[in-house]
Tab-separated table of C-alpha atoms in Angstrom:
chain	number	residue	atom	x	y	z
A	15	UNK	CA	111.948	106.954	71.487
A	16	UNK	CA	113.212	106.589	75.117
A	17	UNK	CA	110.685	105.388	77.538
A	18	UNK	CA	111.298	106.305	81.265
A	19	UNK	CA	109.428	105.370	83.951
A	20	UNK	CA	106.719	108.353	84.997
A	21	UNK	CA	106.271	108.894	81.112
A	22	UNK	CA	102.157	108.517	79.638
A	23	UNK	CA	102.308	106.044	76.919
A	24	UNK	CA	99.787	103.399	74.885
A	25	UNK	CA	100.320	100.180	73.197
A	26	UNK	CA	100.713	99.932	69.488
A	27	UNK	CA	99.282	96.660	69.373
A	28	UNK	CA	96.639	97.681	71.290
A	29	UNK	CA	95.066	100.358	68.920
A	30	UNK	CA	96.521	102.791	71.409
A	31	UNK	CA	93.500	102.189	73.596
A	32	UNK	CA	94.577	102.928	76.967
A	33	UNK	CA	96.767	105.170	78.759
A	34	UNK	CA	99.414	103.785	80.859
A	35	UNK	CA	101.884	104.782	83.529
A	36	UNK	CA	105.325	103.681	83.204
A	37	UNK	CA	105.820	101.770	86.592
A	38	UNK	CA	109.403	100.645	85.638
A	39	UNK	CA	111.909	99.813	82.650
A	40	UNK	CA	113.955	96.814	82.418
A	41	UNK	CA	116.589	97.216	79.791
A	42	UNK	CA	117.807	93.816	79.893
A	43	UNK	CA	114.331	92.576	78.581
A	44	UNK	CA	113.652	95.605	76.856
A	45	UNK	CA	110.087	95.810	78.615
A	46	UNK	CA	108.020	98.247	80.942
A	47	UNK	CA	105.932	97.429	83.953
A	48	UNK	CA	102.412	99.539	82.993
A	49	UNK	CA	99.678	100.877	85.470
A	50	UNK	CA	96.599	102.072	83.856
A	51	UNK	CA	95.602	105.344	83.800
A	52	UNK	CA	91.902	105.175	84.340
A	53	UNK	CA	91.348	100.962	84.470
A	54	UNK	CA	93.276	99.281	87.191
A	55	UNK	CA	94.882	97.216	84.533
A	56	UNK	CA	98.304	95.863	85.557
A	57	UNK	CA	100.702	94.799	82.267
A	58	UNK	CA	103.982	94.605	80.824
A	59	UNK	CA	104.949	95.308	77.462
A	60	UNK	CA	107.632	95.381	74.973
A	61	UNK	CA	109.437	98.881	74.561
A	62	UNK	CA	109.016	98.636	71.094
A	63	UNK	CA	105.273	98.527	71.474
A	64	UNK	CA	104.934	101.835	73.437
A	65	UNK	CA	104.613	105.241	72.543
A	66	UNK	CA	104.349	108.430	74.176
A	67	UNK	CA	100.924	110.642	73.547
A	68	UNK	CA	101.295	114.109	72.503
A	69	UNK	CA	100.230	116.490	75.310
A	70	UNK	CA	97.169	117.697	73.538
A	71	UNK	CA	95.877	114.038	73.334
A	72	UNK	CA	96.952	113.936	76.962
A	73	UNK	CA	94.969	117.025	78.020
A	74	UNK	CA	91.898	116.062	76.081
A	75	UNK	CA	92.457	112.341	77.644
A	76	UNK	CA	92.001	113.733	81.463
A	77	UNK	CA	89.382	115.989	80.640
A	78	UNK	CA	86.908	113.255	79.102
A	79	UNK	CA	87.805	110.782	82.165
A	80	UNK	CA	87.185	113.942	84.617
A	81	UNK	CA	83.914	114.836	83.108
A	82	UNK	CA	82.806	110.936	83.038
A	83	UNK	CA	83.569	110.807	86.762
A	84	UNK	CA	81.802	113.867	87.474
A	85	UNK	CA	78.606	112.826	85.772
A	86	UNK	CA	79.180	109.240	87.395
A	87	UNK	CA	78.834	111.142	90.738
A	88	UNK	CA	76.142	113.540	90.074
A	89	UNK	CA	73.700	110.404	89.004
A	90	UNK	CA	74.626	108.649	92.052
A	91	UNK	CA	74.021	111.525	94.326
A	92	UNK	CA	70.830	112.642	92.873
A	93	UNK	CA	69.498	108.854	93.133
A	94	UNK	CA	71.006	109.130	96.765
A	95	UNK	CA	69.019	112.154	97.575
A	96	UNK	CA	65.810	111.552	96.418
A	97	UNK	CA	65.910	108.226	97.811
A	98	UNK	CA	66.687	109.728	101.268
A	99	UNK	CA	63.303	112.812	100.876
A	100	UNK	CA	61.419	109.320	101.462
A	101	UNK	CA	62.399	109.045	105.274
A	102	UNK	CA	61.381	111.608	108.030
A	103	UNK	CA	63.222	114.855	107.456
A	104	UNK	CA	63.782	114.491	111.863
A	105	UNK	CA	66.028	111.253	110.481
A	106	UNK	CA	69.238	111.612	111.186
A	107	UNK	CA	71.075	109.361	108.134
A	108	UNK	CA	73.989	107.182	108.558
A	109	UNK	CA	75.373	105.633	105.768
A	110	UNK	CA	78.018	102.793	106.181
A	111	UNK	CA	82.090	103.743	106.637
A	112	UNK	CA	84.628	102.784	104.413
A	113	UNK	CA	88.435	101.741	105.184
A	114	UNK	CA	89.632	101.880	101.570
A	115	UNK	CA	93.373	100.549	100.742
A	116	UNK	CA	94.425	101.034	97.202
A	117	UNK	CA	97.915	100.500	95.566
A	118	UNK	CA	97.708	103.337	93.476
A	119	UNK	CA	98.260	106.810	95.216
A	120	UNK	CA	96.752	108.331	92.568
A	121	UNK	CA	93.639	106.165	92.399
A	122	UNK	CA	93.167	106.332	96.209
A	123	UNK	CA	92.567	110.371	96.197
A	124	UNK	CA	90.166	110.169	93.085
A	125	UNK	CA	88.041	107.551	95.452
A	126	UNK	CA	88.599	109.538	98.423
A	127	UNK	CA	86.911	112.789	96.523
A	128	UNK	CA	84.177	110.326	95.627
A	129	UNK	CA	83.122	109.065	98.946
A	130	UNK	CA	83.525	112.204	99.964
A	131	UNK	CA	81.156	113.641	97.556
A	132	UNK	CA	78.701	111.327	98.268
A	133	UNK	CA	79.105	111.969	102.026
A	134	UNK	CA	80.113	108.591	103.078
A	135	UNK	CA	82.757	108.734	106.221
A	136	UNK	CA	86.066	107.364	104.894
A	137	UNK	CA	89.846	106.596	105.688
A	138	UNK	CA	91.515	106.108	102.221
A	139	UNK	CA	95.468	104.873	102.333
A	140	UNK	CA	97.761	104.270	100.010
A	141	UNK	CA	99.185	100.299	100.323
A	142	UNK	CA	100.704	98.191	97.764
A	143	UNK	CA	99.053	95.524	96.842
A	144	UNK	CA	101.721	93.462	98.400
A	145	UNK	CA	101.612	94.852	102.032
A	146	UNK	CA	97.519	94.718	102.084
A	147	UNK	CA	97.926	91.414	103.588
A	148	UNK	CA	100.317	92.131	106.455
A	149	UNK	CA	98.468	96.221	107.135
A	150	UNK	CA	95.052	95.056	107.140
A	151	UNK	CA	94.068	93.496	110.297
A	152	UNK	CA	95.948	96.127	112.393
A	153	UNK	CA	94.276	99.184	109.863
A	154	UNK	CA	90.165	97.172	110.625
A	155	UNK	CA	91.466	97.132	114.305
A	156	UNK	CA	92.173	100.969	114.198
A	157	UNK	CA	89.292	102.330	112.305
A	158	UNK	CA	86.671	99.819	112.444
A	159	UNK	CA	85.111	99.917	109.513
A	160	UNK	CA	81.097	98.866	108.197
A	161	UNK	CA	82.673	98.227	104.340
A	162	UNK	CA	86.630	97.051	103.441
A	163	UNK	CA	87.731	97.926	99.819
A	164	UNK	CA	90.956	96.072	99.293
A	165	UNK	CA	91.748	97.305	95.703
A	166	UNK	CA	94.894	98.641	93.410
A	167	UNK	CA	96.040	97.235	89.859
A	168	UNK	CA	95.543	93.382	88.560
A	169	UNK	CA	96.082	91.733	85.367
A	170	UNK	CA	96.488	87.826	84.216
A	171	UNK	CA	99.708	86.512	83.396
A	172	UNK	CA	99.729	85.501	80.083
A	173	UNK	CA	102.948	83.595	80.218
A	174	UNK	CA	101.460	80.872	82.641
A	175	UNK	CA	98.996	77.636	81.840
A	176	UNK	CA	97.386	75.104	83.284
A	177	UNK	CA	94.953	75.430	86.171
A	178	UNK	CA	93.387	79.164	87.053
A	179	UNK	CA	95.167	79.865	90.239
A	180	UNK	CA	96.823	83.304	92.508
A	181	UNK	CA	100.058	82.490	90.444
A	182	UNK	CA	97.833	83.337	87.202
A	183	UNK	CA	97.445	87.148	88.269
A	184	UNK	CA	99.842	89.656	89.106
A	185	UNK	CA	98.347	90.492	92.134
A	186	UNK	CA	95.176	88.527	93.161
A	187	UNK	CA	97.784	86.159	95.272
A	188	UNK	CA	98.048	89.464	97.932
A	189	UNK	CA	94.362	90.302	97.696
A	190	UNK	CA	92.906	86.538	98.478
A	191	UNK	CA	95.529	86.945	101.805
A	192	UNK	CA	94.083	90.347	102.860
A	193	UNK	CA	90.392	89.196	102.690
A	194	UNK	CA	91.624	85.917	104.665
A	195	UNK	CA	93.679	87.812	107.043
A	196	UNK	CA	90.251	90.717	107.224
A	197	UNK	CA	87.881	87.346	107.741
A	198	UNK	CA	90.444	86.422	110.760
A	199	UNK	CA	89.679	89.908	112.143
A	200	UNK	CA	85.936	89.821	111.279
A	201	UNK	CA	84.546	86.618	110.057
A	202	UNK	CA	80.575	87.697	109.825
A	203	UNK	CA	79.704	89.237	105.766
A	204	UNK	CA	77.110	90.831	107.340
A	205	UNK	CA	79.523	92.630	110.252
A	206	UNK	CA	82.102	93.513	107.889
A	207	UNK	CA	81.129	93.943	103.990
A	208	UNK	CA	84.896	93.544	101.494
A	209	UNK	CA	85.067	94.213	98.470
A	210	UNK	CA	88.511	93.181	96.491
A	211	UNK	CA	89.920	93.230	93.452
A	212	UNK	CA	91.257	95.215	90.242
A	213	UNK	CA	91.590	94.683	86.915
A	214	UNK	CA	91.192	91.262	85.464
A	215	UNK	CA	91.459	89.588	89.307
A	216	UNK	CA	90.118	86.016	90.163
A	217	UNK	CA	87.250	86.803	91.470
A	218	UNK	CA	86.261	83.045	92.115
A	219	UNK	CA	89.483	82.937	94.636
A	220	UNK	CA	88.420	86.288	96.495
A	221	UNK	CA	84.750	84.949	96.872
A	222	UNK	CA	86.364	81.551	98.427
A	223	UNK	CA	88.356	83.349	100.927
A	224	UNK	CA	85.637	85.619	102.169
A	225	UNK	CA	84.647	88.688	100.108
A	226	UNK	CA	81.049	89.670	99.226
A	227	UNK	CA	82.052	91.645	96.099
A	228	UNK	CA	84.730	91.490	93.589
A	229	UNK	CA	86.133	91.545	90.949
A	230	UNK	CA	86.269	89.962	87.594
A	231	UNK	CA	84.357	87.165	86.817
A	232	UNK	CA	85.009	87.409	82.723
A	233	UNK	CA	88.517	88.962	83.780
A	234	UNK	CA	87.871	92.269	81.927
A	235	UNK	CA	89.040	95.821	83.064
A	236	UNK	CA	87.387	97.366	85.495
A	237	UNK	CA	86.993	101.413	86.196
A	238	UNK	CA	89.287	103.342	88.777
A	239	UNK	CA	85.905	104.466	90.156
A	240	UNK	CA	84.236	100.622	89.934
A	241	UNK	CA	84.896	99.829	94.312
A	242	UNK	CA	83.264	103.127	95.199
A	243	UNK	CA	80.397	102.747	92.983
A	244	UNK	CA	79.481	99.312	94.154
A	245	UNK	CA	80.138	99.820	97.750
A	246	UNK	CA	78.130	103.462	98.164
A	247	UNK	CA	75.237	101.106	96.938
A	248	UNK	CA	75.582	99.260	100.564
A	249	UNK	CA	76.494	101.823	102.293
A	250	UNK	CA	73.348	103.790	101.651
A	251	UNK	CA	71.054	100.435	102.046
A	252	UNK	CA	69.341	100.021	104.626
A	253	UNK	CA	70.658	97.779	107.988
A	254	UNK	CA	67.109	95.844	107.842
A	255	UNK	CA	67.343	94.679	104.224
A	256	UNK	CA	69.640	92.826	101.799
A	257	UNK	CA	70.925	95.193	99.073
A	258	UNK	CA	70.091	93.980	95.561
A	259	UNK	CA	72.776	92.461	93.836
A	260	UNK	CA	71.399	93.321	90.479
A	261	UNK	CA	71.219	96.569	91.466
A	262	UNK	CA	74.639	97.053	93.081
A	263	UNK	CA	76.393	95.516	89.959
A	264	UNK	CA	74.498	98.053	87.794
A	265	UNK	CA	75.667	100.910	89.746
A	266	UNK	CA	79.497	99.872	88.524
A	267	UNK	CA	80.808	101.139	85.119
A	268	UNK	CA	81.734	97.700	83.984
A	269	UNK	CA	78.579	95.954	84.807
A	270	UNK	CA	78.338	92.091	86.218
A	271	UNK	CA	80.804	91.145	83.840
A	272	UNK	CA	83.478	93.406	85.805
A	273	UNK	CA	81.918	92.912	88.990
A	274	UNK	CA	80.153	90.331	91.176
A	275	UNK	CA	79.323	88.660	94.166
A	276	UNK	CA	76.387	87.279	96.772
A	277	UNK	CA	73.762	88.414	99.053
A	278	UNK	CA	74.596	91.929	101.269
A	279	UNK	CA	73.630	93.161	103.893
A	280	UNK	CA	72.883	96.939	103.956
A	281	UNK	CA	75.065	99.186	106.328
A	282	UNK	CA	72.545	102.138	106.348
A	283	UNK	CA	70.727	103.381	109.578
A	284	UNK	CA	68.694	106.236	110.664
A	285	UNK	CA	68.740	107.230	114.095
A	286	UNK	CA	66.703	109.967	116.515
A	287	UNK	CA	66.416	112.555	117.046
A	288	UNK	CA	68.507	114.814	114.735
A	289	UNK	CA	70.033	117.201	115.974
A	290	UNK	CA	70.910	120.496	113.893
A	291	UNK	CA	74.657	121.540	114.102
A	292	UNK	CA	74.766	124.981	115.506
């Protein structure tokens, strides 16, 4: 069976248990560069070990993962709104804005629709993982953001040993330089809130170098969906409190094992008076 890049496939040796991108084919190894379909999951693979869905298995494939994400959102938004009928309806509610830079295009407009649906102000953009570093500080200086997601595909690097490290992970190396080079920009956790990570990252490295959430502290997949879902938690908590961690790490598909990180600092505020749009 030829594989292409662009082509759906799964991994035999895998049970067939998630659906990949083809990124790129190298003949001379015989291998394919893989981008997850729903889990930011960065891997290679022998071309051997791939096959290609049918369509049907395909279809039904995107339809589960679109009606997961849609009930994802609906709980979140109901939560959202019943916690806001406890403040003064003459409130008028501003929840925290996001600068969100994710190396998958794809990816980036599903979490765009999300904050979107649960009315957080946004600037979503496409960057690969590798140019987050050298865009960021220039991107926080444009758009001045409350919360930085720094996110795209991850995965460990199972031909290396020895000491955990950036080298370790396919891409944690350029997201431990973006949080740096966002901590040059704004050095305060409570000024500027980052998450960072993908699939499988080392999330001990992106704590050191300045984030307040990450991911993955047992290295397990994490959900396309897992930055917004921890972030809206901040953005909709209040200015004068500390969010709960507990709480934020429950709000992720994945759960603390995906996710984790320290004490944060709300980015919600209400303001006066509110004025109706005519």
């Amino acid at each position: 069976m030829d594989i292409a890049k662009g082509d759906i496939v799964v991994r035999i040796s895998h049970g067939k248990d998630i659906f990949f991108k083809v990124e790129s084919v190298d003949p001379s190894t015989a291998t394919a560069l893989l981008r997850g379909l729903e889990i930011r999951l960065y891997a290679d693979a022998p071309l051997s070990d791939l096959v290609k869905p049918g369509i049907g298995e395909i279809a039904n494939f995107r339809a589960r993962s679109l009606k997961l994400q849609a009930e994802i959102i609906s709980q979140i938004r109901e939560e959202n709104m019943s916690a806001s009928k406890k403040n003064r309806p003459d409130f008028v509610e501003i929840p925290g804005t996001v600068l969100h830079l994710d190396g998958d295009a794809e990816y980036m407009e599903t979490c765009r629709k999300a904050y979107n649906d649960l009315q957080i102000v946004n600037t979503c953009l496409y960057i690969p993982e590798k140019d987050q570093p050298s865009k960021v500080g220039s991107l926080l200086k444009q758009h001045n953001p409350d919360i930085l997601v720094l996110t795209g595909h991850d995965g460990t690097n199972k031909q290396l040993s020895g000491d955990d490290g950036p080298a370790h992970y396919h891409n944690s190396l350029y997201f431990t330089e973006a949080v740096r080079n966002a901590r040059r920009y704004q050095p305060s956790k409570d000024d500027l809130v980052i998450f960072a990570g993908a699939c499988q990252s080392w999330y001990q490295g992106l704590l050191a170098a300045g984030a307040n959430l990450a991911s993955s502290p047992e290295r397990v997949l994490i959900h396309t969906l897992d930055p917004v879902l921890v972030v809206q938690k901040v953005a909709y908590t209040s200015v004068s409190r500390t969010a709960n961690i507990e709480e934020i790490l429950q709000q992720s598909v994945t759960g603390p094992s995906g996710i984790g990180g320290i004490e944060t600092r709300g980015q919600f505020r209400l303001g006066l008076p509110k004025i109706e749009e005519k």
